[in-house]
Short mmCIF file of C-alpha atoms and ligand atoms in Angstrom, two decimals:
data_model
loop_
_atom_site.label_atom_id
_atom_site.label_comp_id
_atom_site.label_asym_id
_atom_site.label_seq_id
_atom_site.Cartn_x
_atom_site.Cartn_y
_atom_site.Cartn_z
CA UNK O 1 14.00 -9.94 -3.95
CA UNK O 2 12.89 -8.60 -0.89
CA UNK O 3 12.28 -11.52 1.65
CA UNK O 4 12.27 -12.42 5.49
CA UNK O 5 16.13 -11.94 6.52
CA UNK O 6 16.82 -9.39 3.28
CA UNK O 7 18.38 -5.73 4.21
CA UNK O 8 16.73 -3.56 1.84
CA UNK O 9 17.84 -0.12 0.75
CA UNK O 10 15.04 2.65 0.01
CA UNK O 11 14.23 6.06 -1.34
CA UNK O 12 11.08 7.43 0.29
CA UNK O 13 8.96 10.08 0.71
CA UNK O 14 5.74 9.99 3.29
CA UNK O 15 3.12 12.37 3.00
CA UNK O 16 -0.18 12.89 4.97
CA UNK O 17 -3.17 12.93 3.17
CA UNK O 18 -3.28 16.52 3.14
CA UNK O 19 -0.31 16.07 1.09
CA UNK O 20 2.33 16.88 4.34
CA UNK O 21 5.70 16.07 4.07
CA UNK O 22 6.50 14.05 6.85
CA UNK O 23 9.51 12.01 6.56
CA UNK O 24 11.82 11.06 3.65
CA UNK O 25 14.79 9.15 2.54
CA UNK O 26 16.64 9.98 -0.73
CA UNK O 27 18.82 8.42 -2.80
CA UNK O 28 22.32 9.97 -1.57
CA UNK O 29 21.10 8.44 1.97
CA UNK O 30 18.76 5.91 1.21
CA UNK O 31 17.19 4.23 4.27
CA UNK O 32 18.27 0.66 5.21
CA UNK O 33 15.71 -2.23 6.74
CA UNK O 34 15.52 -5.90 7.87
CA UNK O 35 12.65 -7.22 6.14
CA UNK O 36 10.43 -9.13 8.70
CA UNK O 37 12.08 -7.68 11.77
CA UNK O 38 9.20 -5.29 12.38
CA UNK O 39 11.58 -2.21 11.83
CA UNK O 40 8.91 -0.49 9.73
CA UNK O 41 5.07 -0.33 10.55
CA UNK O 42 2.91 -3.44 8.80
CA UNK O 43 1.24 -1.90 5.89
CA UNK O 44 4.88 -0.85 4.28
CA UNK O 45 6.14 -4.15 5.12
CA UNK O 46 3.52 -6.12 3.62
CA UNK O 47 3.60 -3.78 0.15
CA UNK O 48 7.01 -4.09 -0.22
CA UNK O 49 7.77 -8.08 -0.12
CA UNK O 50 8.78 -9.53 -3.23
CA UNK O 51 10.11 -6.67 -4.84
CA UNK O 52 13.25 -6.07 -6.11
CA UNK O 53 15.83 -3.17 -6.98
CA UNK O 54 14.48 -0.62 -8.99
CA UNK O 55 11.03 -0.90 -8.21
CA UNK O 56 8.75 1.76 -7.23
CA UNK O 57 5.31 1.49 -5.65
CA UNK O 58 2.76 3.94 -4.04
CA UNK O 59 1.42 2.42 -1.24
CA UNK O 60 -1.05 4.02 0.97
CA UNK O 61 -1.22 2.46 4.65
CA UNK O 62 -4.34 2.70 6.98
CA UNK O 63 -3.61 3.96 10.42
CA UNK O 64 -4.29 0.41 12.28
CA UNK O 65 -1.61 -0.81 9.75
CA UNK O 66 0.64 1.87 10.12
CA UNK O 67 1.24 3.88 13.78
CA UNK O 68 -2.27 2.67 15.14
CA UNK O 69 -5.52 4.58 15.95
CA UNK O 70 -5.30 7.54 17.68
CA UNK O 71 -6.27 6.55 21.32
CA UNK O 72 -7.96 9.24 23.66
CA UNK O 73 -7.41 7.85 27.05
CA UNK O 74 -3.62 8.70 26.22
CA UNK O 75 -3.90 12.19 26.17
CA UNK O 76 -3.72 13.09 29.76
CA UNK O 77 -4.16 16.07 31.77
CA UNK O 78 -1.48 16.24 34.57
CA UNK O 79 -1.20 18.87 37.37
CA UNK O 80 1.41 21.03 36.83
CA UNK O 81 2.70 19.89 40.44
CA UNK O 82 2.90 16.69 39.58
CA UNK O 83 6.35 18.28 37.74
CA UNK O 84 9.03 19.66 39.26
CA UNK O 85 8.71 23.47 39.80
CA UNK O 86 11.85 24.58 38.46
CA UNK O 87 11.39 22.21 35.35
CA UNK O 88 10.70 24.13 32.39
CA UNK O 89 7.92 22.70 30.71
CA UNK O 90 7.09 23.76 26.81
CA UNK O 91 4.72 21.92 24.16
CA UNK O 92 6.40 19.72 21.75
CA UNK O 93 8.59 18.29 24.59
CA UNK O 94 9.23 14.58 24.99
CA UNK O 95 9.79 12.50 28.17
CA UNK O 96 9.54 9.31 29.27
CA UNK O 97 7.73 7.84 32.63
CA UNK O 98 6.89 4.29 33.60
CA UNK O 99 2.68 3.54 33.55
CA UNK O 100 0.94 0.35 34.18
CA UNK O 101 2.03 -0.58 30.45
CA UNK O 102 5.81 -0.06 31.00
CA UNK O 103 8.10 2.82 29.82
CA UNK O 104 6.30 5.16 27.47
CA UNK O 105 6.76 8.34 25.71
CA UNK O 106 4.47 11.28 26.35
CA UNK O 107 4.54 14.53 24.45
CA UNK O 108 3.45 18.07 26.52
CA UNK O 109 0.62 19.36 24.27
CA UNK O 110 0.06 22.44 26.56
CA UNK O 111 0.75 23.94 29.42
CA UNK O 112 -0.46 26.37 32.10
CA UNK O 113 -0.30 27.40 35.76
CA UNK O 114 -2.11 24.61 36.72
CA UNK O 115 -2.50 21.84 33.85
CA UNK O 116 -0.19 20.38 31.96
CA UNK O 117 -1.43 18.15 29.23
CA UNK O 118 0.26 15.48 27.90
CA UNK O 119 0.08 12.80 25.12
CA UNK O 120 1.28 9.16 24.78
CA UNK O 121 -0.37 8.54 21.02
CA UNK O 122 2.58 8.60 18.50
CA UNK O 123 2.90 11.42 16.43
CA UNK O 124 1.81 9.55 13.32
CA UNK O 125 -0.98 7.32 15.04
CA UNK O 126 -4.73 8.15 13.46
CA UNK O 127 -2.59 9.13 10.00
CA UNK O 128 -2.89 7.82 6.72
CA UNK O 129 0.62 7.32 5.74
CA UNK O 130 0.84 7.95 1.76
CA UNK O 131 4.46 6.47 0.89
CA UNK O 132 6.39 6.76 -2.28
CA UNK O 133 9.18 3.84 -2.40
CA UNK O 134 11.78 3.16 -4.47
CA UNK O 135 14.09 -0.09 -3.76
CA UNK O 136 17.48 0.65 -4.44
CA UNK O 137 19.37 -2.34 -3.07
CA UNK O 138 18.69 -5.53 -1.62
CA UNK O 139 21.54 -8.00 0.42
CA UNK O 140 21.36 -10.64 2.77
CA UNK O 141 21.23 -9.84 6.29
CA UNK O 142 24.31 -11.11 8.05
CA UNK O 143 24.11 -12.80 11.02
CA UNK O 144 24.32 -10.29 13.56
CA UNK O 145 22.16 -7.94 11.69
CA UNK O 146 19.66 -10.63 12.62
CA UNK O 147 20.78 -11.08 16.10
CA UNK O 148 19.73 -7.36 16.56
CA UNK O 149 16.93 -6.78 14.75
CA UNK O 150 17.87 -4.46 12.34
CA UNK O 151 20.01 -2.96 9.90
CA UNK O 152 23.57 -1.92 9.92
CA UNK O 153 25.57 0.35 8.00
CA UNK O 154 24.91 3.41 6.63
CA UNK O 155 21.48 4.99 6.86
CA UNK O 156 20.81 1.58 8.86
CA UNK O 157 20.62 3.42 12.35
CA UNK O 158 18.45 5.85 12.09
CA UNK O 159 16.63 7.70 15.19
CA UNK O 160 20.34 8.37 16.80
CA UNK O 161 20.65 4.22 17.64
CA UNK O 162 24.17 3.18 17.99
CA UNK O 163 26.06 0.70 19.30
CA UNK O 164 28.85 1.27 21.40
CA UNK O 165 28.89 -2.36 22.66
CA UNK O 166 29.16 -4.38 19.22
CA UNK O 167 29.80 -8.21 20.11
ZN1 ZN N 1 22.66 -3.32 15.75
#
């Protein structure tokens, strides 16, 4: 059953609610988790304790539990010199700078001669996630899957995390 200290395997599909597919996890490379580690927002969390394998559930997850609300003073408009000149700048692109709240990821929205406009809201804050789970496996966490936090093994890492400095 899924519990505190549980790895959890899932299938998944997440959809907006304009019916957007917007991430998904299937059963040849089902998604891995540490139940009560935070690894996945609150709402998904919360739905899926106590189940077990073979479960399914539709569980639809408000924004505040899921990325957060959108938040307008994070969309920013920089001057372009702000940038370096011979940096190419292009919408969609990611970087990182340090603010009065620590490191944070922006995202260019725009950009022109003079303006580029930026945004530190994550992609998926303001959405209503609309998740389709199925549990396919549930284990113990061994100890230094707890130690870090998260998962191991495959589909454990996602978002290109690895370890090259396993104790
Ligand atoms: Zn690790």
């Amino acid at each position: 059953m899924i519990a505190a200290g549980k790895v959890a395997s899932l299938a998944y599909t997440l959809k907006s609610d304009e019916g957007e597919l917007l991430d998904q996890a299937d059963h040849s490379e089902p998604f891995m988790y540490l139940h009560g580690a935070h690894q996945i927002v609150p709402g998904l969390e919360n739905a899926l304790l106590g189940l077990k394998p073979g479960d399914k559930r539709t569980v639809k997850v408000a924004p505040a539990e899921g990325y957060g609300e959108l938040n307008p003073e994070l969309k920013l408009e920089v001057s372009r010199s702000k940038f370096p000149s011979d940096a190419e700048i292009e919408p969609g692109m990611l970087f990182q700078t340090e603010t009065a709240e620590g490191e944070m990821v922006f995202m260019v929205n725009s950009v022109n001669d003079q303006v580029v406009v930026i945004d530190g809201n994550h992609p998926l804050a303001g959405k209503t996630l609309n998740f389709d789970v199925e549990v396919l496996a549930v284990r113990d966490a061994t100890a230094e899957e707890k130690s870090h936090g998260h998962a191991h093994g495959p589909g454990g890492h996602g978002h290109g995390h690895e370890h090259d400095d396993e104790e």
